Short mmCIF file of C-alpha atoms in Angstrom, two decimals:
data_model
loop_
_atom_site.label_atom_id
_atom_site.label_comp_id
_atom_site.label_asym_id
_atom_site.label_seq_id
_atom_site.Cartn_x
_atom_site.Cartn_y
_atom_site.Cartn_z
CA UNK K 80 0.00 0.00 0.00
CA UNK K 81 1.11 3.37 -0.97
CA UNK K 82 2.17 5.52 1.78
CA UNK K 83 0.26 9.14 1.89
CA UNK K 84 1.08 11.39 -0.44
CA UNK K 85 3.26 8.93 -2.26
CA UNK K 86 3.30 9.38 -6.19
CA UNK K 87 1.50 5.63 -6.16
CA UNK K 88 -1.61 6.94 -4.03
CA UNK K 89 -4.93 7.14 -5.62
CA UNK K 90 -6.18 10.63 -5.67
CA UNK K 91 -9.91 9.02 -4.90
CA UNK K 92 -7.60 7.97 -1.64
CA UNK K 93 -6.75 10.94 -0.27
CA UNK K 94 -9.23 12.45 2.25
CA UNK K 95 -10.56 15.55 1.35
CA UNK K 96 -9.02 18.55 3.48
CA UNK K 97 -12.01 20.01 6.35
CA UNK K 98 -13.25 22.80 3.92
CA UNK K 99 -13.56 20.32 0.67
CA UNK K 100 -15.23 17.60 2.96
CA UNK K 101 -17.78 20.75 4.02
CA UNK K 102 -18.09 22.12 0.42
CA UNK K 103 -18.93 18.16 -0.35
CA UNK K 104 -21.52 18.07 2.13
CA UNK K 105 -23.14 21.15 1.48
CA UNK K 106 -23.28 20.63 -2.05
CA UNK K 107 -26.26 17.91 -1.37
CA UNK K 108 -28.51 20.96 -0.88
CA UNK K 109 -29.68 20.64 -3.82
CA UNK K 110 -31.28 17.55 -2.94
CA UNK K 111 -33.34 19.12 -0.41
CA UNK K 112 -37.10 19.27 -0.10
CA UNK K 113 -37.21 22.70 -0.71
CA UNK K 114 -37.21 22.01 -4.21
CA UNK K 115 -39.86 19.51 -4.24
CA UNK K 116 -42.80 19.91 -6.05
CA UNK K 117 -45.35 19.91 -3.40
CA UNK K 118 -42.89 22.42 -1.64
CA UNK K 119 -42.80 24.34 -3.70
CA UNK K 120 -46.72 25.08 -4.52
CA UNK K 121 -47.02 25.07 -0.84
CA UNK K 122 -44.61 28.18 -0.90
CA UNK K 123 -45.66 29.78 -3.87
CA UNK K 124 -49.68 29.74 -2.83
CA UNK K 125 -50.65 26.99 -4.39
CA UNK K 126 -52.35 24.67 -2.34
CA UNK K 127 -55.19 24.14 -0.48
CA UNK K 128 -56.12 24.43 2.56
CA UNK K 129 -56.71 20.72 2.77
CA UNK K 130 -53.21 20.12 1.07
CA UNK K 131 -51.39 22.29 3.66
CA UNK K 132 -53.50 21.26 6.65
CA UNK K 133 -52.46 17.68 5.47
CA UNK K 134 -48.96 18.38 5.41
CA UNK K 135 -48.69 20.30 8.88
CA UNK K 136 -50.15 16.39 10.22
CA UNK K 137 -48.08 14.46 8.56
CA UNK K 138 -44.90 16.59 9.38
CA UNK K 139 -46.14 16.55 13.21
CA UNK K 140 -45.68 12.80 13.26
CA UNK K 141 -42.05 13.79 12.32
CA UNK K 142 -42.09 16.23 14.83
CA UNK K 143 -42.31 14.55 17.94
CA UNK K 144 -39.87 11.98 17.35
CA UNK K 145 -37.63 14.18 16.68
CA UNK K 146 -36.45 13.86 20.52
CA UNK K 147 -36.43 10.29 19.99
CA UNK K 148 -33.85 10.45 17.68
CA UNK K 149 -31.68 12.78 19.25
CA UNK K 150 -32.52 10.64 22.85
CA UNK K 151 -31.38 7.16 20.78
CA UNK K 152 -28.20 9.65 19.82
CA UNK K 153 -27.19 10.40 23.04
CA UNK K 154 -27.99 6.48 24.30
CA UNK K 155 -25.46 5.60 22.16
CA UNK K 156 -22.50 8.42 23.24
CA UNK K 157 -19.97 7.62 25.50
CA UNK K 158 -19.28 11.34 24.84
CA UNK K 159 -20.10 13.35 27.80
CA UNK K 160 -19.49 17.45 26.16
CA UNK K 161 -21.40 15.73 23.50
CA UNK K 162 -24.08 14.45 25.49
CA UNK K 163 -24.00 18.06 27.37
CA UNK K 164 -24.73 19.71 23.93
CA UNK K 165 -27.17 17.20 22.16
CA UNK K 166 -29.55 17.13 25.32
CA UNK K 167 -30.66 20.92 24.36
CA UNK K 168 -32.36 19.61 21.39
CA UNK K 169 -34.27 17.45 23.28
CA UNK K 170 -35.65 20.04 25.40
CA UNK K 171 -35.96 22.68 22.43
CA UNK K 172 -38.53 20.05 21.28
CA UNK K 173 -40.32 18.72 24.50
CA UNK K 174 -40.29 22.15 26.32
CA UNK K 175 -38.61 22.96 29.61
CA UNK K 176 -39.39 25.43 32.26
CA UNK K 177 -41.08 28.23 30.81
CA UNK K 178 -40.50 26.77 27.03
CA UNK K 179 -43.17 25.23 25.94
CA UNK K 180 -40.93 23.55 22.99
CA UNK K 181 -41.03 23.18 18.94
CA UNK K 182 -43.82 20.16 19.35
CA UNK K 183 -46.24 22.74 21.09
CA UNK K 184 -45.09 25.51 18.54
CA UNK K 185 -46.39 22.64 15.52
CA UNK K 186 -49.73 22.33 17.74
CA UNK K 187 -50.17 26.14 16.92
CA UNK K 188 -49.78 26.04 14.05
CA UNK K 189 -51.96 23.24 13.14
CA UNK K 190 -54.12 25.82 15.10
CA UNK K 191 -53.63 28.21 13.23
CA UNK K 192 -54.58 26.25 9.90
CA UNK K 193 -57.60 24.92 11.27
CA UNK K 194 -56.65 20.95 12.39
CA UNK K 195 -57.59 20.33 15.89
CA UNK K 196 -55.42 19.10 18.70
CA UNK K 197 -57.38 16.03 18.84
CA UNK K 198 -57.10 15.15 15.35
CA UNK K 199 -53.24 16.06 15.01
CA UNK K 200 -52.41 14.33 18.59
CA UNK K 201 -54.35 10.80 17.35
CA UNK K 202 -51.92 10.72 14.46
CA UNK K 203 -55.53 9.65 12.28
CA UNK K 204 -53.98 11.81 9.28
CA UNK K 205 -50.65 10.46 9.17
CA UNK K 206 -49.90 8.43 5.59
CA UNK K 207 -48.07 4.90 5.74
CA UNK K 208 -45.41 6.68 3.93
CA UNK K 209 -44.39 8.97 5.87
CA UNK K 210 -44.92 6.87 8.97
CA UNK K 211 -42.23 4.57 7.49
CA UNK K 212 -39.84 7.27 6.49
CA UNK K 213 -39.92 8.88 10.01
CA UNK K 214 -39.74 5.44 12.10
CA UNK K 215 -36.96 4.62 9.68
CA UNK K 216 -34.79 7.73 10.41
CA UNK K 217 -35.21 6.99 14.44
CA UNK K 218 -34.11 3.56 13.70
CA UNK K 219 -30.77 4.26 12.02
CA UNK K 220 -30.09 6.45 15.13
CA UNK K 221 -30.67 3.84 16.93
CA UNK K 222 -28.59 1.25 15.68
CA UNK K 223 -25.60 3.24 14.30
CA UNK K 224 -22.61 4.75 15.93
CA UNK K 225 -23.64 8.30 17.61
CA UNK K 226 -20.78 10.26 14.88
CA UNK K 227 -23.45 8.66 12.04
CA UNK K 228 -26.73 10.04 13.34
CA UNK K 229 -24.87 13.26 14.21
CA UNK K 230 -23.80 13.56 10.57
CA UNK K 231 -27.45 13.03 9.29
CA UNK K 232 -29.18 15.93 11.36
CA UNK K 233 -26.45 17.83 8.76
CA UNK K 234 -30.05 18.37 6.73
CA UNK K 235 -30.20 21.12 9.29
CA UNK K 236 -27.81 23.27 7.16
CA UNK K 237 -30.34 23.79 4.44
CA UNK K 238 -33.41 24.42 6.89
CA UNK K 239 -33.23 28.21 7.54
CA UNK K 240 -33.88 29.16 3.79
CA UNK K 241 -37.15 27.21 3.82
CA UNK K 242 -38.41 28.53 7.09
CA UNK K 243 -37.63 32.27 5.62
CA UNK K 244 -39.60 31.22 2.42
CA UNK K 245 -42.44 30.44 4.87
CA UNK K 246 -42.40 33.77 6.62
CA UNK K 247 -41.82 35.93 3.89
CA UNK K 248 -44.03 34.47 1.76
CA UNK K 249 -47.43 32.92 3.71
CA UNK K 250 -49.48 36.03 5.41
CA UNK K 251 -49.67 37.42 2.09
CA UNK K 252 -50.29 34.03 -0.10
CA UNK K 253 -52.25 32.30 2.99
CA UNK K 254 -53.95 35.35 4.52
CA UNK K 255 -56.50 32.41 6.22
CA UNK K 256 -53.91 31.37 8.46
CA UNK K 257 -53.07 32.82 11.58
CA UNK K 258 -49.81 34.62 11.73
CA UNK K 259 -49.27 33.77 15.41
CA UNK K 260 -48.95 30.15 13.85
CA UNK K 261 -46.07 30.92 12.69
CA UNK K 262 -44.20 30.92 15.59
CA UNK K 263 -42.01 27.68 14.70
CA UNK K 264 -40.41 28.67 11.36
CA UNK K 265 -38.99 31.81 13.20
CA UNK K 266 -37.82 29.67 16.68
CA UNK K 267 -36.13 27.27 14.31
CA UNK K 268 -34.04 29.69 12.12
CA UNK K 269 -31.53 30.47 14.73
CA UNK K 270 -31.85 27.07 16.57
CA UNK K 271 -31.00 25.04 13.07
CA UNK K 272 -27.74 27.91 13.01
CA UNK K 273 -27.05 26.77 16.62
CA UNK K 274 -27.12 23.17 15.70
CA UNK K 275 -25.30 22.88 12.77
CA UNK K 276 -22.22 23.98 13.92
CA UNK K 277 -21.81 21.80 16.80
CA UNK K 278 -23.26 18.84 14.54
CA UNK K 279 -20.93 19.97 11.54
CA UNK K 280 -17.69 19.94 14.25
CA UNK K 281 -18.74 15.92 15.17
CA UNK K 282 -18.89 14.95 11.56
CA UNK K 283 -15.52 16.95 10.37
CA UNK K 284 -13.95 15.62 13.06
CA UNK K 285 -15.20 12.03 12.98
CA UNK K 286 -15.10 10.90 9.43
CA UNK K 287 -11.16 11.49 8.25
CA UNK K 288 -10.54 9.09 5.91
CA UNK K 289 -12.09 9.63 2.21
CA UNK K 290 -13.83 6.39 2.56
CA UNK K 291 -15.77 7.65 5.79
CA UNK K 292 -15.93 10.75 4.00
CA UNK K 293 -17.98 8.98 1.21
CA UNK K 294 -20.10 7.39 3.92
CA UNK K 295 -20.89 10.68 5.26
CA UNK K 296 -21.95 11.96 2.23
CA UNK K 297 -24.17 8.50 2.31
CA UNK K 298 -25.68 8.93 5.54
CA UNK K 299 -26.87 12.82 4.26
CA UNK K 300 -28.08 11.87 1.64
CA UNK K 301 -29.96 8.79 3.35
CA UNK K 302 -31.34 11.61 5.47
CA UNK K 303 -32.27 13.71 2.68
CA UNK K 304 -34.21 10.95 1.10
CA UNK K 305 -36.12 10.55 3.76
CA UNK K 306 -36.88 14.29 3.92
CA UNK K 307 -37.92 14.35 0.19
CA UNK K 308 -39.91 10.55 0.09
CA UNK K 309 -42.14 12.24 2.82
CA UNK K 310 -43.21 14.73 1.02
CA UNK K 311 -44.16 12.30 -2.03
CA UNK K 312 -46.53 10.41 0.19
CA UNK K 313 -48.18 13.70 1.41
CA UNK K 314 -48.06 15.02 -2.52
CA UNK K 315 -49.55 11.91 -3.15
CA UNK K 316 -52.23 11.52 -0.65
CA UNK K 317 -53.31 15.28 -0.97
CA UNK K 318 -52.53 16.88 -4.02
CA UNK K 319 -55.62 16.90 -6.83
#
């Protein structure tokens, strides 16, 4: 085997430098759900208030187990200034203290678009596809090392632009739904910032060689799928 930066090495060999393994990474955004179809009639006015009331149920279901994942994450970290970090998004879901969290912040805005607690709590709206997607994401946390379900919260990076498109864009094209609803888009914007770095640190860090690199880029784009196959079932199940 060729030593590093021998004149036999393979250049597909040689682990990208931090900033090319970040450029790499962040170069999946164009994979995101923000430019899926459904996404983007529901930011562009174009569906109904059926259509959006389905999504906000469906995405609840991802919602709360969100803090499943990140509780099967930290389960599986012997880390403890890891563990001291990652617990935050726990609680910026559930609620603590005075918080009431991101899961109550959904409930108003399902609220807000007219889907009562009752119905978005009993989960009666939620597609099979989307159920799978979501229990399969938890799962791979669950069974992976920590450093791999770290690196596929790394969706996170493309979130604030899509929560900005909401904000900007809904009072005037969804005048129906109540502003105060809106609460969660603007809570995540800087809480998705706050995230990604530490999450972005873990995965630089972790994944040094360029055949962990290439698994990285696996695992985000595992994570993106997901992402992008639940809004096909709720296109699916919705749209007209």
């Amino acid at each position: 085997m060729a030593k590093p930066g021998s004149a036999f090495e393979r250049s597909d060999d040689v682990p990208w430098t931090r900033e090319q393994f970040e450029t790499q990474l962040r170069a999946l955004g164009v994979r995101y759900h923000i430019h899926h179809p459904f996404n983007i009639r529901l930011n562009s006015g174009q569906c109904s208030p059926e259509e959006i009331r389905g999504w906000v149920a469906n995405r609840f279901y991802y919602q709360i187990n969100i803090p499943l994942k990140d509780a099967a994450i930290l389960s599986n970290c012997e880390d403890r200034e890891t563990r001291r970090l990652w617990v935050q998004r726990i609680l910026d879901h559930d609620g603590y203290g005075d918080d009431p969290g991101g899961i109550e912040a959904w409930a108003c805005l399902a609220d807000a678009v007219g889907l009562s607690r009752d119905e978005l709590w009993s989960l009666e709206h939620v597609v099979p596809g989307v159920r799978f997607a979501v229990d399969a994401y938890v799962n791979f946390a669950r069974r992976v090392p920590w450093q791999e379900a770290v690196c596929s919260s790394l969706t996170e990076m493309f979130a604030p632009q899509i929560h900005k498109d909401r904000l900007s864009g809904w009072p005037s094209l969804y005048p129906w739904i109540e502003q105060k609803g809106l609460g969660y888009f603007r809570s995540r914007i800087p809480l998705a910032t706050r995230d990604v770095e530490h999450g972005l640190a873990v995965t630089l860090d972790y994944f040094r060689t360029r055949a962990m690199q290439q698994r990285a880029l696996e695992i985000l784009t595992f994570k993106l799928d997901i992402l992008w196959s639940m809004l096909d079932a709720v296109e699916k199940a919705y749209s007209q």
